[in-house]
Short mmCIF file of C-alpha atoms in Angstrom, two decimals:
data_model
loop_
_atom_site.label_atom_id
_atom_site.label_comp_id
_atom_site.label_asym_id
_atom_site.label_seq_id
_atom_site.Cartn_x
_atom_site.Cartn_y
_atom_site.Cartn_z
CA UNK A 1 -47.64 131.83 195.42
CA UNK A 2 -49.46 135.20 196.11
CA UNK A 3 -49.82 137.28 192.92
CA UNK A 4 -50.16 140.95 192.96
CA UNK A 5 -53.60 142.39 192.55
CA UNK A 6 -54.77 143.35 189.04
CA UNK A 7 -55.59 146.92 188.27
CA UNK A 8 -59.02 148.27 188.63
CA UNK A 9 -61.19 147.76 185.56
CA UNK A 10 -62.07 150.93 183.51
CA UNK A 11 -65.88 151.12 183.83
CA UNK A 12 -67.81 150.35 180.83
CA UNK A 13 -64.92 149.64 178.63
CA UNK A 14 -66.01 146.15 177.67
CA UNK A 15 -69.29 147.41 176.27
CA UNK A 16 -67.49 149.60 173.81
CA UNK A 17 -66.49 146.47 171.68
CA UNK A 18 -68.48 143.81 169.90
CA UNK A 19 -66.29 140.90 170.89
CA UNK A 20 -67.92 137.42 171.53
CA UNK A 21 -68.46 137.42 175.37
CA UNK A 22 -68.06 133.72 175.38
CA UNK A 23 -64.41 134.09 174.34
CA UNK A 24 -61.37 135.36 176.29
CA UNK A 25 -59.73 137.54 173.75
CA UNK A 26 -56.22 137.84 175.20
CA UNK A 27 -54.40 138.49 171.81
CA UNK A 28 -55.19 142.05 170.97
CA UNK A 29 -51.75 142.33 169.48
CA UNK A 30 -52.62 140.20 166.55
CA UNK A 31 -55.46 141.97 164.67
CA UNK A 32 -56.55 144.48 167.24
CA UNK A 33 -60.28 144.91 168.09
CA UNK A 34 -62.27 147.91 166.69
CA UNK A 35 -64.55 149.87 169.06
CA UNK A 36 -68.28 149.98 168.02
CA UNK A 37 -68.11 153.75 167.69
CA UNK A 38 -65.24 153.31 165.10
CA UNK A 39 -67.08 150.57 163.27
CA UNK A 40 -70.10 152.91 162.92
CA UNK A 41 -67.97 155.84 161.73
CA UNK A 42 -66.55 153.58 158.99
CA UNK A 43 -69.99 152.44 158.06
CA UNK A 44 -71.20 155.91 157.63
CA UNK A 45 -68.28 156.53 155.24
CA UNK A 46 -69.12 153.32 153.32
CA UNK A 47 -72.70 154.51 153.10
CA UNK A 48 -71.61 157.82 151.72
CA UNK A 49 -69.18 155.95 149.28
CA UNK A 50 -72.02 153.71 148.00
CA UNK A 51 -74.48 156.49 147.57
CA UNK A 52 -72.45 158.01 144.85
CA UNK A 53 -69.10 156.17 144.24
CA UNK A 54 -67.96 158.54 141.56
CA UNK A 55 -68.44 161.59 143.61
CA UNK A 56 -66.77 159.88 146.65
CA UNK A 57 -63.65 159.04 144.72
CA UNK A 58 -63.22 162.02 142.43
CA UNK A 59 -64.27 164.93 144.67
CA UNK A 60 -61.78 165.75 147.35
CA UNK A 61 -60.84 162.25 148.42
CA UNK A 62 -57.07 162.91 148.18
CA UNK A 63 -57.53 166.02 150.37
CA UNK A 64 -59.53 163.98 152.93
CA UNK A 65 -56.66 161.34 153.07
CA UNK A 66 -54.26 164.19 153.52
CA UNK A 67 -56.15 165.52 156.44
CA UNK A 68 -56.29 162.09 158.07
CA UNK A 69 -52.58 161.64 157.44
CA UNK A 70 -51.79 164.92 159.13
CA UNK A 71 -54.02 164.00 162.17
CA UNK A 72 -52.33 160.65 162.60
CA UNK A 73 -48.71 161.90 161.93
CA UNK A 74 -49.25 164.56 164.70
CA UNK A 75 -50.39 161.83 167.09
CA UNK A 76 -47.15 159.99 166.36
CA UNK A 77 -44.80 163.05 166.32
CA UNK A 78 -44.11 162.41 162.66
CA UNK A 79 -43.60 164.92 159.88
CA UNK A 80 -46.99 164.82 157.93
CA UNK A 81 -45.07 165.58 154.59
CA UNK A 82 -43.08 162.47 155.22
CA UNK A 83 -45.77 160.19 156.24
CA UNK A 84 -47.94 157.94 154.05
CA UNK A 85 -50.84 155.72 154.81
CA UNK A 86 -50.58 152.06 153.98
CA UNK A 87 -52.34 148.89 154.56
CA UNK A 88 -50.07 147.58 157.28
CA UNK A 89 -46.52 147.69 158.65
CA UNK A 90 -45.44 144.79 156.28
CA UNK A 91 -46.57 146.84 153.31
CA UNK A 92 -44.59 149.75 154.36
CA UNK A 93 -41.49 147.41 154.66
CA UNK A 94 -42.10 146.18 151.18
CA UNK A 95 -42.37 149.64 149.84
CA UNK A 96 -38.97 150.62 151.29
CA UNK A 97 -37.24 147.34 150.22
CA UNK A 98 -38.18 147.72 146.59
CA UNK A 99 -37.26 151.38 146.65
CA UNK A 100 -33.70 150.79 147.90
CA UNK A 101 -32.29 149.50 144.69
CA UNK A 102 -30.49 146.55 146.29
CA UNK A 103 -27.79 144.76 144.16
CA UNK A 104 -25.67 141.73 144.43
CA UNK A 105 -23.25 141.96 147.24
CA UNK A 106 -25.54 144.17 149.32
CA UNK A 107 -27.12 142.82 152.54
CA UNK A 108 -30.13 143.51 154.73
CA UNK A 109 -29.36 143.18 158.40
CA UNK A 110 -32.05 142.13 160.91
CA UNK A 111 -32.28 140.58 164.30
CA UNK A 112 -33.63 137.20 165.38
CA UNK A 113 -36.69 139.03 167.07
CA UNK A 114 -38.02 140.12 163.71
CA UNK A 115 -41.57 139.50 162.51
CA UNK A 116 -41.95 136.57 160.24
CA UNK A 117 -43.77 138.22 157.31
CA UNK A 118 -41.16 141.05 157.24
CA UNK A 119 -38.55 138.33 157.01
CA UNK A 120 -40.23 136.74 154.11
CA UNK A 121 -40.49 140.19 152.31
CA UNK A 122 -36.71 140.82 152.96
CA UNK A 123 -35.88 137.22 151.63
CA UNK A 124 -38.02 137.78 148.52
CA UNK A 125 -36.33 141.10 147.67
CA UNK A 126 -32.91 139.63 148.24
CA UNK A 127 -33.69 136.75 145.99
CA UNK A 128 -34.94 139.17 143.29
CA UNK A 129 -31.88 141.39 143.39
CA UNK A 130 -29.13 139.05 144.41
CA UNK A 131 -28.59 140.70 147.84
CA UNK A 132 -28.12 138.67 151.01
CA UNK A 133 -29.73 138.89 154.44
CA UNK A 134 -28.38 138.27 157.91
CA UNK A 135 -29.81 138.08 161.33
CA UNK A 136 -28.01 139.14 164.48
CA UNK A 137 -28.69 137.01 167.58
CA UNK A 138 -29.94 139.20 170.46
CA UNK A 139 -30.39 137.25 173.75
CA UNK A 140 -33.71 137.86 175.45
CA UNK A 141 -31.95 139.08 178.53
CA UNK A 142 -29.67 141.56 176.76
CA UNK A 143 -29.45 145.08 178.19
CA UNK A 144 -29.96 147.98 176.02
CA UNK A 145 -26.24 148.58 176.00
CA UNK A 146 -25.54 145.14 175.07
CA UNK A 147 -28.16 145.37 172.06
CA UNK A 148 -26.40 148.56 170.80
CA UNK A 149 -23.11 146.82 170.94
CA UNK A 150 -24.38 143.70 169.15
CA UNK A 151 -25.68 146.02 166.35
CA UNK A 152 -22.47 148.10 166.33
CA UNK A 153 -20.30 144.88 165.73
CA UNK A 154 -22.77 143.37 163.29
CA UNK A 155 -22.90 146.29 160.86
CA UNK A 156 -20.74 146.05 157.76
CA UNK A 157 -20.28 149.57 156.37
CA UNK A 158 -20.25 149.64 152.59
CA UNK A 159 -22.13 146.29 152.40
CA UNK A 160 -25.04 146.65 154.84
CA UNK A 161 -27.46 148.63 152.88
CA UNK A 162 -30.35 148.50 155.44
CA UNK A 163 -30.69 147.66 159.08
CA UNK A 164 -34.26 146.51 160.07
CA UNK A 165 -34.98 146.64 163.73
CA UNK A 166 -38.22 146.21 165.73
CA UNK A 167 -39.16 148.81 168.26
CA UNK A 168 -41.27 146.37 170.02
CA UNK A 169 -41.04 142.79 168.88
CA UNK A 170 -43.81 140.58 168.10
CA UNK A 171 -42.51 137.12 169.12
CA UNK A 172 -40.82 138.27 172.37
CA UNK A 173 -42.41 141.52 173.37
CA UNK A 174 -38.93 143.03 173.51
CA UNK A 175 -38.67 146.81 173.59
CA UNK A 176 -35.42 147.76 171.61
CA UNK A 177 -33.49 151.05 172.22
CA UNK A 178 -34.05 152.15 168.69
CA UNK A 179 -32.93 155.65 169.02
CA UNK A 180 -29.51 154.52 170.20
CA UNK A 181 -29.52 151.89 167.43
CA UNK A 182 -30.30 154.46 164.76
CA UNK A 183 -27.46 156.68 166.05
CA UNK A 184 -24.82 153.80 165.89
CA UNK A 185 -26.03 152.87 162.33
CA UNK A 186 -25.90 156.51 161.28
CA UNK A 187 -22.31 156.85 162.43
CA UNK A 188 -21.48 154.02 159.98
CA UNK A 189 -23.58 155.32 157.13
CA UNK A 190 -26.20 152.54 157.38
CA UNK A 191 -29.79 153.47 156.85
CA UNK A 192 -32.41 151.98 159.52
CA UNK A 193 -35.99 150.83 159.08
CA UNK A 194 -37.78 150.67 162.41
CA UNK A 195 -40.66 148.13 162.51
CA UNK A 196 -42.93 149.61 165.13
CA UNK A 197 -45.95 147.67 164.39
CA UNK A 198 -47.20 147.45 167.88
CA UNK A 199 -46.17 150.86 169.16
CA UNK A 200 -48.90 153.38 168.00
CA UNK A 201 -51.45 153.64 170.84
CA UNK A 202 -49.68 151.41 173.18
CA UNK A 203 -46.55 153.43 173.95
CA UNK A 204 -45.77 157.06 173.75
CA UNK A 205 -43.66 157.79 170.69
CA UNK A 206 -42.01 160.74 168.94
CA UNK A 207 -41.06 159.38 165.52
CA UNK A 208 -39.05 162.50 164.74
CA UNK A 209 -37.00 161.89 167.91
CA UNK A 210 -36.20 158.28 166.97
CA UNK A 211 -34.51 159.69 163.82
CA UNK A 212 -34.85 156.53 161.70
CA UNK A 213 -34.64 156.69 157.89
CA UNK A 214 -37.94 154.66 157.71
CA UNK A 215 -40.42 153.90 160.40
CA UNK A 216 -43.64 151.87 160.01
CA UNK A 217 -46.45 151.34 162.57
CA UNK A 218 -49.86 149.91 162.66
CA UNK A 219 -52.87 151.96 163.89
CA UNK A 220 -55.16 149.09 163.65
CA UNK A 221 -53.65 147.33 166.79
CA UNK A 222 -53.50 149.47 169.73
CA UNK A 223 -54.83 152.77 168.40
CA UNK A 224 -58.34 151.34 167.69
CA UNK A 225 -58.34 152.11 163.94
CA UNK A 226 -60.07 149.83 161.40
CA UNK A 227 -57.79 147.06 160.10
CA UNK A 228 -55.54 147.88 157.18
CA UNK A 229 -54.54 151.25 158.76
CA UNK A 230 -50.80 151.82 159.11
CA UNK A 231 -48.13 154.59 158.44
CA UNK A 232 -44.87 154.59 156.53
CA UNK A 233 -42.66 157.60 157.76
CA UNK A 234 -39.70 158.49 155.52
CA UNK A 235 -36.91 160.79 156.19
CA UNK A 236 -36.43 163.79 153.77
CA UNK A 237 -33.37 162.45 151.88
CA UNK A 238 -35.26 159.23 150.94
CA UNK A 239 -38.65 160.68 149.91
CA UNK A 240 -37.95 161.23 146.21
CA UNK A 241 -36.66 157.75 145.89
CA UNK A 242 -39.74 155.98 147.29
CA UNK A 243 -41.83 154.04 144.64
CA UNK A 244 -45.24 152.68 145.38
CA UNK A 245 -45.89 149.00 144.98
CA UNK A 246 -48.68 149.82 142.53
CA UNK A 247 -48.51 152.76 140.16
CA UNK A 248 -51.73 154.66 139.94
CA UNK A 249 -53.14 158.27 139.18
CA UNK A 250 -51.13 159.97 141.81
CA UNK A 251 -47.85 158.85 140.60
CA UNK A 252 -46.91 162.31 139.49
CA UNK A 253 -47.56 163.72 142.91
CA UNK A 254 -44.68 161.99 144.48
CA UNK A 255 -44.47 160.70 148.03
CA UNK A 256 -46.58 160.37 150.05
CA UNK A 257 -49.60 160.69 147.61
CA UNK A 258 -48.16 158.11 145.11
CA UNK A 259 -47.89 155.47 147.86
CA UNK A 260 -51.39 156.14 149.33
CA UNK A 261 -53.46 156.39 146.17
CA UNK A 262 -54.40 152.84 145.05
CA UNK A 263 -57.36 153.63 142.78
CA UNK A 264 -60.50 151.91 144.06
CA UNK A 265 -59.08 150.79 147.38
CA UNK A 266 -61.59 151.02 150.23
CA UNK A 267 -60.24 154.28 151.96
CA UNK A 268 -62.95 154.28 154.69
CA UNK A 269 -60.87 152.55 157.24
CA UNK A 270 -58.09 155.24 156.93
CA UNK A 271 -60.62 158.09 157.06
CA UNK A 272 -62.14 156.49 160.22
CA UNK A 273 -58.82 156.22 162.06
CA UNK A 274 -59.13 159.55 163.75
CA UNK A 275 -62.34 158.23 165.44
CA UNK A 276 -60.12 155.47 166.90
CA UNK A 277 -57.88 158.01 168.48
CA UNK A 278 -60.98 159.96 169.78
CA UNK A 279 -62.14 156.73 171.44
CA UNK A 280 -58.63 156.21 172.99
CA UNK A 281 -58.45 159.74 174.25
CA UNK A 282 -62.00 159.56 175.62
CA UNK A 283 -61.06 156.62 177.81
CA UNK A 284 -57.94 158.53 178.92
CA UNK A 285 -54.74 157.76 176.97
CA UNK A 286 -52.47 157.32 180.03
CA UNK A 287 -55.22 155.59 181.95
CA UNK A 288 -55.56 153.05 179.13
CA UNK A 289 -51.85 152.49 178.88
CA UNK A 290 -51.40 152.06 182.55
CA UNK A 291 -54.37 149.65 182.94
CA UNK A 292 -53.25 147.44 179.98
CA UNK A 293 -49.61 147.12 181.01
CA UNK A 294 -50.59 146.25 184.60
CA UNK A 295 -53.19 143.73 183.49
CA UNK A 296 -50.70 142.08 181.11
CA UNK A 297 -48.15 141.80 183.92
CA UNK A 298 -50.89 140.32 186.13
CA UNK A 299 -51.87 137.79 183.46
CA UNK A 300 -48.22 136.72 182.89
CA UNK A 301 -47.77 136.10 186.58
CA UNK A 302 -50.94 134.00 187.22
CA UNK A 303 -50.36 131.92 184.13
CA UNK A 304 -46.73 131.55 184.76
CA UNK A 305 -47.35 130.41 188.42
CA UNK A 306 -49.92 127.91 187.13
CA UNK A 307 -47.16 126.51 184.74
CA UNK A 308 -44.67 126.28 187.54
CA UNK A 309 -42.54 129.21 186.19
CA UNK A 310 -40.58 130.93 189.07
CA UNK A 311 -41.14 134.74 189.18
CA UNK A 312 -37.56 135.26 188.44
CA UNK A 313 -37.82 133.23 185.21
CA UNK A 314 -40.75 135.39 183.85
CA UNK A 315 -39.26 137.48 181.16
CA UNK A 316 -39.79 141.28 181.31
CA UNK A 317 -37.95 142.37 178.14
CA UNK A 318 -40.42 145.16 177.43
CA UNK A 319 -40.49 146.86 180.66
CA UNK A 320 -43.34 148.06 182.79
CA UNK A 321 -45.22 150.05 180.08
CA UNK A 322 -45.57 147.21 177.56
CA UNK A 323 -49.01 145.60 177.42
CA UNK A 324 -47.81 142.26 176.05
CA UNK A 325 -45.99 139.69 178.07
CA UNK A 326 -44.65 136.26 177.28
CA UNK A 327 -44.51 132.94 179.32
CA UNK A 328 -42.19 130.19 178.66
CA UNK A 329 -43.96 126.89 177.88
CA UNK A 330 -42.74 123.59 179.19
CA UNK A 331 -39.73 122.21 177.36
CA UNK A 332 -40.60 120.49 174.15
CA UNK A 333 -44.01 122.20 173.73
CA UNK A 334 -44.60 124.35 170.60
CA UNK A 335 -41.03 124.55 169.60
CA UNK A 336 -41.78 124.88 165.90
CA UNK A 337 -44.07 127.16 163.83
CA UNK A 338 -46.39 124.28 162.98
CA UNK A 339 -46.70 122.99 166.56
CA UNK A 340 -47.12 126.57 167.92
CA UNK A 341 -50.01 127.08 165.58
CA UNK A 342 -51.48 123.77 166.46
CA UNK A 343 -51.50 124.64 170.15
CA UNK A 344 -52.87 127.99 169.62
CA UNK A 345 -55.87 126.41 167.78
CA UNK A 346 -56.28 123.88 170.58
CA UNK A 347 -56.38 126.61 173.21
CA UNK A 348 -58.92 128.56 171.18
CA UNK A 349 -61.18 125.53 170.59
CA UNK A 350 -60.97 123.77 173.92
CA UNK A 351 -60.48 126.70 176.26
CA UNK A 352 -62.48 129.47 174.39
CA UNK A 353 -59.33 131.76 174.65
CA UNK A 354 -57.57 133.47 171.96
CA UNK A 355 -53.77 133.74 172.62
CA UNK A 356 -50.68 133.77 170.64
CA UNK A 357 -48.23 130.90 170.77
CA UNK A 358 -44.74 131.50 169.38
CA UNK A 359 -41.68 129.35 168.61
CA UNK A 360 -38.53 131.45 169.24
CA UNK A 361 -35.08 130.44 169.90
CA UNK A 362 -35.77 126.68 170.17
CA UNK A 363 -38.58 127.12 172.82
CA UNK A 364 -42.39 127.65 172.83
CA UNK A 365 -43.76 130.82 174.29
CA UNK A 366 -47.26 132.04 175.23
CA UNK A 367 -47.88 135.68 174.50
CA UNK A 368 -50.53 137.36 176.40
CA UNK A 369 -51.91 140.90 175.64
CA UNK A 370 -54.21 143.04 177.73
CA UNK A 371 -56.66 145.64 176.54
CA UNK A 372 -59.45 147.55 178.27
CA UNK A 373 -62.11 144.90 177.53
CA UNK A 374 -60.06 142.18 179.25
CA UNK A 375 -60.67 141.29 182.97
CA UNK A 376 -58.35 139.45 185.61
CA UNK A 377 -60.78 136.54 185.62
CA UNK A 378 -59.94 135.70 182.10
CA UNK A 379 -56.24 135.21 182.79
CA UNK A 380 -57.20 133.35 186.02
CA UNK A 381 -59.46 130.97 184.10
CA UNK A 382 -56.75 130.41 181.49
CA UNK A 383 -54.36 129.64 184.31
CA UNK A 384 -56.65 126.88 185.75
CA UNK A 385 -57.33 125.22 182.47
CA UNK A 386 -54.13 125.55 180.53
CA UNK A 387 -51.87 123.13 182.48
CA UNK A 388 -54.36 120.06 181.89
CA UNK A 389 -54.44 120.85 178.29
CA UNK A 390 -50.76 120.91 177.90
CA UNK A 391 -50.54 117.67 179.83
CA UNK A 392 -52.66 115.87 177.29
CA UNK A 393 -50.90 114.81 174.05
#
């Protein structure tokens, strides 16, 4: 099989990162990778903090956080007054769940494409409150119209207190039509939380246009921010009801300050996040997005070909703009969470390649990401070495 050519590399992009050159890092979607320039920006802030901690925390820190919040919210098309910085998308979900006031008889509705840790958070809140949870099955090949109809028929007005839907799913790299889903839920009086953990930086987004009651997204994956940088965006009717997970000195300020201020938290990652956006824009935002999406598609094709997967059987649930792709593994391989983790570890140890291995819908899937530091040769090398590894018990 002849595979389409990969995109032209962005000159010098690999040198902007401190990744181990002996490892093919093909899993940017897991924890991201922070450019050296952003690492240095954060270190300068840490140096400032340690030179006089009392001054750092008590003289203008809340205002600096607010400035950062406004910068990031503008990038995302979100209302700065309704945006709070949080540690990650899962933290934002937990804040929403414990602010809802769930009771026995209520339910939280999800899909079977949801992120595992978010599912754990939902289950815990439902156990605590006596509410229930239910997941809608959405086939990987479902069209946008079919997804909207699945949601429409799955909602139970009066009982469904929250719909949680991913904008871009972690296990399947599926792009959901969230604006249309939100509209359907609003017609039935059901609030919606959009988990957009992978969206900031990878995809253009206008959070205001999505129209969700709650929207969470990580900046530390595809927007080059230090880890622990995410946002929770809340629509006006809900802001006064939001309560932080931990009460601290900004409790009286209300949302978003009461959620952001966590006493002696290290805020330097948040304050460095604009440097990540600067690095992204310096490379060329559209250029980076086009490169990453094309390289991920190339990687999917060469690895899929090596595993004997016909081109027509390679899923494309995210569309051409998504920089994550999945490849079906042979039947019986990595079909459970434990065996998927074990295979990921074997690939890392024996092939010096970091990938994601997912167990979803009774099958194992290899998820490949692409970022500006990756090269076509890394996917080609994985394609050559992976089949023999899978053939060995």
